[in-house]
Coordinates of C-alpha atoms and ligand atoms in Angstrom, one line a residue:
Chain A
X1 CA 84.8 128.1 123.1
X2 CA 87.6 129.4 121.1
X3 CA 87.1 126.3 118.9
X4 CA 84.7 128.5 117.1
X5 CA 87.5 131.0 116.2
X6 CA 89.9 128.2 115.5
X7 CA 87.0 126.6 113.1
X8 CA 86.4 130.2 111.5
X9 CA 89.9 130.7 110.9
X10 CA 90.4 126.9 109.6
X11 CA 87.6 127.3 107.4
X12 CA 89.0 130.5 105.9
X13 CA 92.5 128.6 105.2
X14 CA 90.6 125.5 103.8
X15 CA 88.7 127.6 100.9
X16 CA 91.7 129.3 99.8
X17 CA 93.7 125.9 99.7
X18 CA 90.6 124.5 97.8
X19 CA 90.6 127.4 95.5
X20 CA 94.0 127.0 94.9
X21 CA 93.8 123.4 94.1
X22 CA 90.3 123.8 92.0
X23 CA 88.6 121.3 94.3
X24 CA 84.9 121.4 94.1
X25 CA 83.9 119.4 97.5
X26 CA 86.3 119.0 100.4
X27 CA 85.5 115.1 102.1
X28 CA 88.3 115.2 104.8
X29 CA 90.3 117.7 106.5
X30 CA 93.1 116.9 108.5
X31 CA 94.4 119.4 111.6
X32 CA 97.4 119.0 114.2
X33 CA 96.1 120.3 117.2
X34 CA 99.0 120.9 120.4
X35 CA 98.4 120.4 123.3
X36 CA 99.0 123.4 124.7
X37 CA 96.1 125.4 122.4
X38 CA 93.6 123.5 124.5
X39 CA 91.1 122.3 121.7
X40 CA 88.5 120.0 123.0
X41 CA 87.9 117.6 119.9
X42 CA 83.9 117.4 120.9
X43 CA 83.8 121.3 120.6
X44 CA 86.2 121.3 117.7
X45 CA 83.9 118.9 116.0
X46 CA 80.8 121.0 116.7
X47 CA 82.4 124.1 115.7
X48 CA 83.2 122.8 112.6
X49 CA 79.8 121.1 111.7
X50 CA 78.7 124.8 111.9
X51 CA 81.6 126.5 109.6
X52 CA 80.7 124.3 107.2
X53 CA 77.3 124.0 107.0
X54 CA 76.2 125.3 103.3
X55 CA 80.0 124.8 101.4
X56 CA 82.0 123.1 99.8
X57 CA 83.1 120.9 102.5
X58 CA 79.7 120.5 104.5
X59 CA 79.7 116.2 105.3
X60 CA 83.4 116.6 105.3
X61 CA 85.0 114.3 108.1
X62 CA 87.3 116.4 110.8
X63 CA 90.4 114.5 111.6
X64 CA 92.2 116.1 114.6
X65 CA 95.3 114.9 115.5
X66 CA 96.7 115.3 118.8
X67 CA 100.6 116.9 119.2
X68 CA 102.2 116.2 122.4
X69 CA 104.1 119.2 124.3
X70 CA 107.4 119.3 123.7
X71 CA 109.8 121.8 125.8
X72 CA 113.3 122.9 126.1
X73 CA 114.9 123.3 129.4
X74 CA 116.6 127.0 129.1
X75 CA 119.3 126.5 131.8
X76 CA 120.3 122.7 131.0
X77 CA 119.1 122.4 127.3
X78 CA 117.3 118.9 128.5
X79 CA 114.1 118.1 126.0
X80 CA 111.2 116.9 127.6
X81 CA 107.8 116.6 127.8
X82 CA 105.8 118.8 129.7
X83 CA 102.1 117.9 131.2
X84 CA 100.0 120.7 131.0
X85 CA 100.1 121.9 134.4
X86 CA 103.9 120.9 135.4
X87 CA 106.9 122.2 132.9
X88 CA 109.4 121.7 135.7
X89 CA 112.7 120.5 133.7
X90 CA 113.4 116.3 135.1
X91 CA 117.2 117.6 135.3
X92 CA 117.4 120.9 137.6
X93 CA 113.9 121.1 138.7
X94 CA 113.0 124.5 137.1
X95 CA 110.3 125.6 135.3
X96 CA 111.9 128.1 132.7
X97 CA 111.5 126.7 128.8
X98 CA 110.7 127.0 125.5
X99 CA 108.2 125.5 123.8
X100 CA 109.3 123.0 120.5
X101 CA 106.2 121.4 119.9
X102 CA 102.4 121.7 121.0
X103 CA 101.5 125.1 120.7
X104 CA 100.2 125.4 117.2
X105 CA 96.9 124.3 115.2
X106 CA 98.2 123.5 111.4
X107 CA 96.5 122.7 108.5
X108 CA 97.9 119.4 107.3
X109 CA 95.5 117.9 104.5
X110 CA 92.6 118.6 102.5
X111 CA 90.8 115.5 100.7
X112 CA 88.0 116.4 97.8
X113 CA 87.3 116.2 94.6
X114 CA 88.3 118.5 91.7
X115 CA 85.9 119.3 88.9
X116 CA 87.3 116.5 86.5
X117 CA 87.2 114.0 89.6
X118 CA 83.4 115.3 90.5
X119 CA 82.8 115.0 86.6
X120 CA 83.6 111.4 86.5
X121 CA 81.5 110.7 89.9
X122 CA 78.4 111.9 88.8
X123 CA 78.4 109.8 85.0
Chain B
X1 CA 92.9 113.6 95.6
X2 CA 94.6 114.8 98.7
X3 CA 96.4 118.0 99.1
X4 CA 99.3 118.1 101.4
X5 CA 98.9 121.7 103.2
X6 CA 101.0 122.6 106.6
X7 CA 99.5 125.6 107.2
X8 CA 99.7 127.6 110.6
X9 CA 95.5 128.1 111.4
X10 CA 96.0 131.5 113.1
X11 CA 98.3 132.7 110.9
X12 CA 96.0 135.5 110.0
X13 CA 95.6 136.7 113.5
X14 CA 99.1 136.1 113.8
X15 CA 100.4 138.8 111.4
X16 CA 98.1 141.0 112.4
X17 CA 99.4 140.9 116.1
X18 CA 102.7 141.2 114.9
X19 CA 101.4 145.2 113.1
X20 CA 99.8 145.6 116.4
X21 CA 103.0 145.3 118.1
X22 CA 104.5 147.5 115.5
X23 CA 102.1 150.3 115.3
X24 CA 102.6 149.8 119.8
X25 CA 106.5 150.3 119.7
X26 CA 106.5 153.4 117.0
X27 CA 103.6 154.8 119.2
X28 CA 105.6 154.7 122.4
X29 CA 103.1 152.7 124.0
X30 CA 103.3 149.6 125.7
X31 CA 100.6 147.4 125.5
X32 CA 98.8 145.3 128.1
X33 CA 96.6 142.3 127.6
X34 CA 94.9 141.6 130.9
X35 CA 93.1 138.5 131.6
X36 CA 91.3 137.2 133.9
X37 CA 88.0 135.5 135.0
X38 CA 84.4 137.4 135.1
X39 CA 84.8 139.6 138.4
X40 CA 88.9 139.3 139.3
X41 CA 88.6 143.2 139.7
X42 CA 90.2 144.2 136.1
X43 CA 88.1 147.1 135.5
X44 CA 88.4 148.1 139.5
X45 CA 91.9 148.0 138.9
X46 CA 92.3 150.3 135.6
X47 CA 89.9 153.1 137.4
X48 CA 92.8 153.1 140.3
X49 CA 96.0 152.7 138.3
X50 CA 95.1 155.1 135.0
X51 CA 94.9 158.3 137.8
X52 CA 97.7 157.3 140.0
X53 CA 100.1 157.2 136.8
X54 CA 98.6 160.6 135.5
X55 CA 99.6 163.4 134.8
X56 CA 103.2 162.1 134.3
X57 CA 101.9 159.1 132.3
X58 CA 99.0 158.8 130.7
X59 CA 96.7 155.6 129.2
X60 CA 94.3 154.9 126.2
X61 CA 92.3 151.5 126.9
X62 CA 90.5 149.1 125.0
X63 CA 87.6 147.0 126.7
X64 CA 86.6 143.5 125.6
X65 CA 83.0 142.6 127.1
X66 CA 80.4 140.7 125.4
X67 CA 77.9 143.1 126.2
X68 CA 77.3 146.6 127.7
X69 CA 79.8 150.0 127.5
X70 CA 79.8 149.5 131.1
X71 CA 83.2 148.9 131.9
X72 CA 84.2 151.8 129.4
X73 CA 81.8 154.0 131.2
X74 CA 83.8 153.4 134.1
X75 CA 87.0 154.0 133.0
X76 CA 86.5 156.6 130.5
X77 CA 87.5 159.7 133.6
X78 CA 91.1 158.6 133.9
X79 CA 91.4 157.6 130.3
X80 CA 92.4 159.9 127.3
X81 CA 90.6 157.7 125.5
X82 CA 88.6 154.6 125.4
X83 CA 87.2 152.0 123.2
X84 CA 84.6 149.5 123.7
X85 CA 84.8 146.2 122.0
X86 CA 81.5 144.0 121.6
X87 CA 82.5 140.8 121.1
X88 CA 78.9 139.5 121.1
X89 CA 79.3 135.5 120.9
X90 CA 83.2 135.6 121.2
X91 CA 84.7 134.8 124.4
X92 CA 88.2 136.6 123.4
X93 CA 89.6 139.8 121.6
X94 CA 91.2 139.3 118.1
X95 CA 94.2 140.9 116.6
X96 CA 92.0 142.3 114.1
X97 CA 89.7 144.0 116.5
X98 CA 92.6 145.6 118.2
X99 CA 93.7 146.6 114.8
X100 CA 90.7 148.2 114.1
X101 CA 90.7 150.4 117.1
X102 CA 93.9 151.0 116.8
X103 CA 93.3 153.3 113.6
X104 CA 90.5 155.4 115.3
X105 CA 93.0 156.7 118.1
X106 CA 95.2 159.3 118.6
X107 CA 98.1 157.1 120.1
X108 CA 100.6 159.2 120.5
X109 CA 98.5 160.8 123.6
X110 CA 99.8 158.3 125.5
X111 CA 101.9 155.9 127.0
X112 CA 100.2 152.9 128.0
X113 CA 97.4 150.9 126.2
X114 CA 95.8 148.7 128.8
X115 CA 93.5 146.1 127.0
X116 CA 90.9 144.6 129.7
X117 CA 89.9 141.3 127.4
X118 CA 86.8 139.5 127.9
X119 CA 86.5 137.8 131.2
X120 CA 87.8 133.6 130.6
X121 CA 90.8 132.2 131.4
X122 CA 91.0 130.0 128.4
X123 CA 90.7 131.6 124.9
X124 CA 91.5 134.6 125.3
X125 CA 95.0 133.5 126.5
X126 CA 95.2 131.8 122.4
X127 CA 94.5 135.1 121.0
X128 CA 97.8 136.9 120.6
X129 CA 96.9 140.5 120.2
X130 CA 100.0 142.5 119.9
X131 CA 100.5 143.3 123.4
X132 CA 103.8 143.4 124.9
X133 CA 103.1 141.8 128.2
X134 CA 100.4 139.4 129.3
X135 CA 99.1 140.5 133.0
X136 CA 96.8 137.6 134.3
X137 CA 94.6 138.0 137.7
X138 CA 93.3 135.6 140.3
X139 CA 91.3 136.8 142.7
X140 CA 91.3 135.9 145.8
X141 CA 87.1 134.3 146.1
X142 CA 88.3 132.5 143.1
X143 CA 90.0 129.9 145.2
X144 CA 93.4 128.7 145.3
X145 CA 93.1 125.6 142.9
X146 CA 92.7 128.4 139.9
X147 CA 96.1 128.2 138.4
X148 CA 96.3 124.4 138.5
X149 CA 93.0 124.2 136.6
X150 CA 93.6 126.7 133.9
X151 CA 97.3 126.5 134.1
X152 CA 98.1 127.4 130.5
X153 CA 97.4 131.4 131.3
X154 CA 99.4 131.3 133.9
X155 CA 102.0 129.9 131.8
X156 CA 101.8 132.5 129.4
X157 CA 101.5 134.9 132.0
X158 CA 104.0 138.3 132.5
X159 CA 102.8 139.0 135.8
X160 CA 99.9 137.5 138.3
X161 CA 98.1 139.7 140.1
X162 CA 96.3 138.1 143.2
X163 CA 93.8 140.7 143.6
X164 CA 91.3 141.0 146.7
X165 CA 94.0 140.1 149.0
X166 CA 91.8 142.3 151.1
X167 CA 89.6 139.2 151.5
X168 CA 92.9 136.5 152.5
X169 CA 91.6 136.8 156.1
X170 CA 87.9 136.0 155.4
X171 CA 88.6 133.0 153.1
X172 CA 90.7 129.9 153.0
X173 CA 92.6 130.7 150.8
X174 CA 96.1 129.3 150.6
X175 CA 98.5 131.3 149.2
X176 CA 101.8 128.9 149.3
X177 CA 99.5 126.5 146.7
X178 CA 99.2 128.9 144.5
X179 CA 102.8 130.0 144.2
X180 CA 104.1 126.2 144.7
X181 CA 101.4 125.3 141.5
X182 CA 103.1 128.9 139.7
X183 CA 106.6 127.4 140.1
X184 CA 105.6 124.5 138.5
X185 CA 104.6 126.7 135.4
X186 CA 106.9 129.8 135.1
X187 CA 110.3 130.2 137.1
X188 CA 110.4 133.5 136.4
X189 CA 106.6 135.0 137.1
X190 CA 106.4 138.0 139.5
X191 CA 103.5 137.5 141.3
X192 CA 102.3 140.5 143.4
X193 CA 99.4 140.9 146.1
X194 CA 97.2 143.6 145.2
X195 CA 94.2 145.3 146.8
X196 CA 93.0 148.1 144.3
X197 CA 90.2 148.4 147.6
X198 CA 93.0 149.2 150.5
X199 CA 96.2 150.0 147.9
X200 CA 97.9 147.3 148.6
X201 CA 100.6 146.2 146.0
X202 CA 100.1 149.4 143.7
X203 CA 103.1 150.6 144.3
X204 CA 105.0 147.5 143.2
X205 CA 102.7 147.2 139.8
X206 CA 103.3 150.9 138.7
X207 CA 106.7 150.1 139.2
X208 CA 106.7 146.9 136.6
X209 CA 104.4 148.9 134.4
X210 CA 106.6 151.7 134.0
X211 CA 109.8 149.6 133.8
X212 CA 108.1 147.7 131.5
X213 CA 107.5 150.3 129.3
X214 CA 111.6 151.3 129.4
X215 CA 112.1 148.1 128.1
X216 CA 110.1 148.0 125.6
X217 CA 110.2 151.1 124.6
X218 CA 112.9 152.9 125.6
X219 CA 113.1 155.7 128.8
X220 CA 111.8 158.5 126.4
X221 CA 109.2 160.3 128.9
X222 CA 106.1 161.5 126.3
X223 CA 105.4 164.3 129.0
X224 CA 106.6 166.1 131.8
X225 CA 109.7 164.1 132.8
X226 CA 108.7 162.0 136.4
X227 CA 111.5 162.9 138.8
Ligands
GDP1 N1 87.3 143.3 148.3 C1 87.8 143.7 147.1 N2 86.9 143.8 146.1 C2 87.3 144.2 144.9 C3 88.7 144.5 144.6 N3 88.8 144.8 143.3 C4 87.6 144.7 142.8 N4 86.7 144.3 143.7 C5 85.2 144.1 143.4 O1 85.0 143.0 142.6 C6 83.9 143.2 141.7 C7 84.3 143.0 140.3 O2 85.2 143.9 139.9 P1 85.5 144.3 138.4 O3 86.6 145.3 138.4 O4 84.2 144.8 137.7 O5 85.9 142.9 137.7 P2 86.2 142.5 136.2 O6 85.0 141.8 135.7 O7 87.4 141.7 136.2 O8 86.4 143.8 135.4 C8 83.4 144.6 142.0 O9 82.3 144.6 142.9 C9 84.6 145.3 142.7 O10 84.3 146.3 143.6 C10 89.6 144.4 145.7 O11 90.8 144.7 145.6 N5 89.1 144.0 146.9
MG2 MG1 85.5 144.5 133.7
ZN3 ZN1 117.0 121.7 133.0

């Protein structure tokens, strides 16, 4: 259920990058999700649907796209990817790393309309 | 028209953390974020390790619950001071909430901030709140499959606590599964087996605590120097 606080704080970034960008309705927004910040994309979805609801980006399509764990071994260097419940380096056998890729939630893309663009639509 | 972003989602929460951890360190304090499931015994193990570090060492806590001032009730007697957090419809603490608290306490009153957060192992282990260390308990009735079903925590963990090992005898419960799955997640984990019931392990814990404490802080005693 953190997707709620994920959606909250997602929603707060996407306003301010609409702002920025003058965009008047938001259609698509596009995430990185790792896959070490365990987001379930049903409850990511649902969590969204309700952010939204009444703004600028209410109908907007969630695309989530799914980051693979990336790890390096801290006594060998060896890169590898780790499953969620075994970072055990393939080279010496021990579980000591750090983490390259999969542990963060990014904002990658906003689609929408700005007010010229909206203008256009509508005559 | 599509805007090209790359934006870091908990950035906000992020930052803040980072203060936390600021306003922690020029405090003297060193701050713990213990997790666990509903029930692991993190309250029952606050009321017995807040006294047994007095008077030498003393602690200010923060309690995350959905509901109730109960668990604050219970520690407020060893505490100097306390602070429930209602997090109503949140499963985790936030930086911010932490932050918040932070400003109505006189930190320099002590030397440890314990932060019991809200009973999951999931979200709360996403939320970085400025701690210093990450504590994460199992309990004992919580079976032994725990840390290879939420095995992110454990991960992230600082220190496992198996707690009720009071109960090992009474339940099937087996311990070499749990530290084979651990191994598989974080070489480096101490794990210790705690009773806050029958005392076992508190010896060892005060001990990381307070060395802990020396590394993140430094050995500067606040009060009367421990022998
Ligand atoms: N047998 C046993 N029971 C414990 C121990 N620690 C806590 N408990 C019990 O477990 C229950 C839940 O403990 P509590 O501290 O409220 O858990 P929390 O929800 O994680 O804060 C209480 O009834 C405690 O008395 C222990 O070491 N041994
Ligand atoms: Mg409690
Ligand atoms: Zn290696």
């Amino acid at each position: 259920m953190h997707e709620m606080s994920i959606a909250s704080a997602l929603m707060d970034q996407i306003m301010e990058t609409a702002k920025l960008n003058n965009l008047v309705k938001v259609e698509e927004v596009e995430i990185q999700a790792g896959l070490l910040k365990q987001v379930v994309p049903d409850v990511m979805q649902a969590a969204f649907e309700a952010v939204i609801s009444g703004t600028i980006v209410e109908g907007a399509r969630l695309k989530i796209i799914e980051v693979k764990a990336e790890a390096r071994c801290l006594s060998c260097g060896q890169v590898f990817e780790p499953k969620v419940d075994n970072f055990l380096c393939s080279v010496c056998n021990k579980a000591d790393v750090e983490i390259i890729k999969g542990n963060e939630i990014i904002l990658k893309s906003l689609t929408g309309k700005n007010l010229e663009e909206e203008d256009k639509n509508e005559s | 028209m599509k805007v090209n972003v790359i934006k870091n989602v908990l950035q906000a929460n992020d930052i803040i953390a980072a203060k936390n951890r600021k306003v922690f360190k020029e405090a003297g304090l060193l701050g713990i974020n213990i997790i666990s499931s509903p029930g692991s015994g993190k309250t029952t193990l606050l009321e017995k390790t807040i006294p047994t570090l007095m008077p030498e060492q003393k602690s200010i806590v923060l309690v995350g619950d959905l509901e109730t001032t109960r668990d604050a009730d219970r520690v407020a007697p060893y505490a100097e001071e306390v602070v429930q957090i209602n997090t109503g419809m949140s499963c985790h603490l936030y930086a911010n909430q932490i932050a918040e608290s932070l400003t109505e306490l006189e930190l320099n009153k002590a030397d440890f901030l314990f932060i019991e957060n809200v009973g999951n192992m999931v979200c709360p282990g996403e939320f970085d709140l400025g701690e210093n260390v990450k504590v994460i308990l199992l309990s004992i009735p919580e079976g032994d499959d725990k840390v290879a079903k939420y095995p992110t925590i454990f991960r992230a963990a600082d220190m496992v606590l198996l707690t009720k090992i009071d109960l090992l005898g009474v339940l099937n419960f087996d311990l070499d599964r749990v530290m084979e799955d651990l191994r598989k997640l974080n070489e480096n984990v101490p794990v210790i087996k705690m009773s806050s019931l029958a005392g076992e392990g508190m010896e060892e814990w005060l001990g990381w605590l307070k060395e802990q404490r020396n590394k993140s802080i430094g050995n500067q005693a606040k009060f009367i120097t421990p022998e």
